[in-house]
Short mmCIF file of C-alpha atoms in Angstrom, two decimals:
data_model
loop_
_atom_site.label_atom_id
_atom_site.label_comp_id
_atom_site.label_asym_id
_atom_site.label_seq_id
_atom_site.Cartn_x
_atom_site.Cartn_y
_atom_site.Cartn_z
CA MET A 1 -0.03 0.11 0.08
CA LYS A 2 3.01 2.45 0.53
CA ALA A 3 4.18 1.71 -2.64
CA MET A 4 1.08 3.10 -4.41
CA PRO A 5 1.11 6.95 -5.09
CA ARG A 6 -1.17 8.90 -2.87
CA PRO A 7 -3.29 10.41 -5.23
CA GLU A 8 -4.05 6.91 -6.87
CA ALA A 9 -4.84 5.43 -3.42
CA VAL A 10 -7.27 8.38 -2.72
CA ARG A 11 -9.07 8.04 -6.10
CA LEU A 12 -9.69 4.12 -5.39
CA GLY A 13 -10.73 4.62 -1.89
CA LEU A 14 -7.80 2.79 -0.26
CA GLN A 15 -5.86 5.63 1.81
CA HIS A 16 -7.05 4.27 4.83
CA LEU A 17 -6.82 0.43 4.11
CA SER A 18 -5.15 -1.12 7.22
CA PHE A 19 -2.96 -3.95 7.06
CA ARG A 20 -5.42 -6.58 8.79
CA THR A 21 -8.10 -5.50 6.05
CA LEU A 22 -5.62 -6.25 3.36
CA GLU A 23 -4.56 -9.63 4.94
CA ARG A 24 -8.54 -10.52 5.29
CA LEU A 25 -9.39 -9.24 1.82
CA SER A 26 -5.97 -11.59 0.35
CA GLY A 27 -7.75 -14.58 1.82
CA LEU A 28 -10.91 -14.17 -0.68
CA ALA A 29 -11.15 -15.71 -4.08
CA SER A 30 -10.68 -13.34 -6.84
CA ASP A 31 -14.59 -13.20 -7.56
CA SER A 32 -15.43 -12.91 -3.86
CA LEU A 33 -12.97 -10.13 -3.70
CA LEU A 34 -14.54 -7.92 -6.26
CA LEU A 35 -18.04 -8.59 -4.96
CA ALA A 36 -16.58 -7.44 -1.41
CA CYS A 37 -15.32 -4.34 -2.99
CA ALA A 38 -18.45 -3.79 -4.75
CA ASP A 39 -20.97 -4.24 -1.83
CA GLY A 40 -19.07 -2.66 0.62
CA ARG A 41 -18.44 -5.55 2.84
CA TRP A 42 -14.76 -4.34 3.78
CA THR A 43 -15.82 -0.90 5.17
CA ARG A 44 -17.24 -0.48 8.38
CA ARG A 45 -20.84 -0.03 8.71
CA ARG A 46 -22.38 3.30 10.37
CA SER A 47 -24.18 2.59 13.45
CA GLY A 48 -25.55 6.23 13.92
CA HIS A 49 -25.40 8.10 17.30
CA ARG A 50 -25.98 5.87 20.23
CA SER A 51 -26.54 9.10 22.55
CA VAL A 52 -29.12 9.78 20.40
CA THR A 53 -32.34 8.35 22.20
CA GLU A 54 -35.76 9.16 21.42
CA GLU A 55 -35.77 12.11 24.27
CA VAL A 56 -32.93 13.88 22.35
CA ARG A 57 -34.55 13.26 19.03
CA GLU A 58 -37.65 15.04 20.29
CA ALA A 59 -35.36 17.94 21.63
CA ILE A 60 -33.36 18.66 18.63
CA PHE A 61 -36.70 18.91 16.33
CA ALA A 62 -37.96 21.02 19.02
CA VAL A 63 -35.09 23.31 18.67
CA LYS A 64 -35.28 23.30 14.80
CA ALA A 65 -39.03 24.36 15.01
CA GLU A 66 -37.97 27.29 17.29
CA CYS A 67 -34.86 28.30 15.53
CA GLY A 68 -36.97 28.81 12.48
CA GLU A 69 -38.35 32.01 13.38
CA ARG A 70 -35.20 33.49 15.12
CA ALA A 71 -32.19 35.16 13.62
CA ARG A 72 -29.23 33.04 12.95
CA LEU A 73 -27.89 31.21 15.78
CA SER A 74 -24.92 29.29 16.40
CA LEU A 75 -24.57 25.76 16.92
CA ALA A 76 -23.55 26.20 20.51
CA ALA A 77 -26.61 28.61 20.95
CA ARG A 78 -28.76 25.49 19.47
CA HIS A 79 -26.89 23.09 21.88
CA ARG A 80 -27.71 25.34 25.09
CA LEU A 81 -31.42 25.55 23.65
CA MET A 82 -31.29 21.54 23.72
CA HIS A 83 -30.03 21.25 27.22
CA GLN A 84 -33.13 23.71 28.29
CA TYR A 85 -35.50 21.89 26.53
CA MET A 86 -34.11 18.58 28.14
CA ARG A 87 -34.50 19.86 31.54
CA GLU A 88 -38.06 21.23 31.19
CA ARG A 89 -39.53 18.72 29.38
CA PHE A 90 -37.64 15.53 30.73
CA PRO A 91 -36.57 16.65 34.24
CA ALA A 92 -35.44 12.86 35.21
CA PHE A 93 -33.37 12.87 32.46
CA PRO A 94 -29.32 12.51 33.15
CA ALA A 95 -27.65 15.51 31.94
CA GLU A 96 -24.64 13.40 31.19
CA LYS A 97 -26.38 11.33 28.81
CA ILE A 98 -26.95 14.36 26.70
CA PRO A 99 -25.04 14.70 23.97
CA SER A 100 -21.93 16.77 23.45
CA ARG A 101 -21.60 20.01 21.71
CA TRP A 102 -19.72 18.17 18.69
CA THR A 103 -22.15 15.09 18.83
CA PHE A 104 -25.10 17.53 18.33
CA ALA A 105 -23.33 19.65 15.74
CA ASP A 106 -22.84 16.45 13.68
CA VAL A 107 -26.11 15.00 13.75
CA TRP A 108 -27.54 18.56 13.07
CA LYS A 109 -25.55 18.69 9.98
CA GLU A 110 -26.78 14.94 8.91
CA TRP A 111 -30.16 15.55 9.35
CA PHE A 112 -30.58 19.31 8.34
CA GLY A 113 -27.74 20.13 6.32
CA PRO A 114 -25.05 22.62 6.79
CA GLY A 115 -27.66 25.59 6.72
CA GLY A 116 -25.08 28.22 5.15
CA ALA A 117 -27.56 30.52 3.64
CA ARG A 118 -28.58 33.93 4.72
CA PRO A 119 -31.64 33.96 7.24
CA ARG A 120 -33.38 36.10 4.94
CA TYR A 121 -33.35 33.59 2.08
CA GLY A 122 -34.48 30.81 4.32
CA ARG A 123 -37.93 31.87 5.13
CA THR A 124 -40.58 33.37 3.04
CA ALA A 125 -41.41 36.98 2.93
#
């Protein structure tokens, strides 16, 4: 893998291939190797965010609904709003189980996109 030029490895999607994965793939027959590459069996499946429970999901959508009418808010401010919603709506929910700001930012971008447009173009007149 180190002998392969970096741009070519990136183009083929092999820049992060580990030695163990290479050993595992070399044990497959040639037709199985082609199928393994085609259907993604050699890549790790994404399991989602474990810290996003039903209560947290409800809080994120409530914050999204509330932020629609407001001016542009940072993700840190939205995260604080989520904490406030969780404290008010679910008082027994432990605060340490609420996702961090970085997890919240990842989930927000996955679910709603980056949202980089100016606020006046994001709503109707």
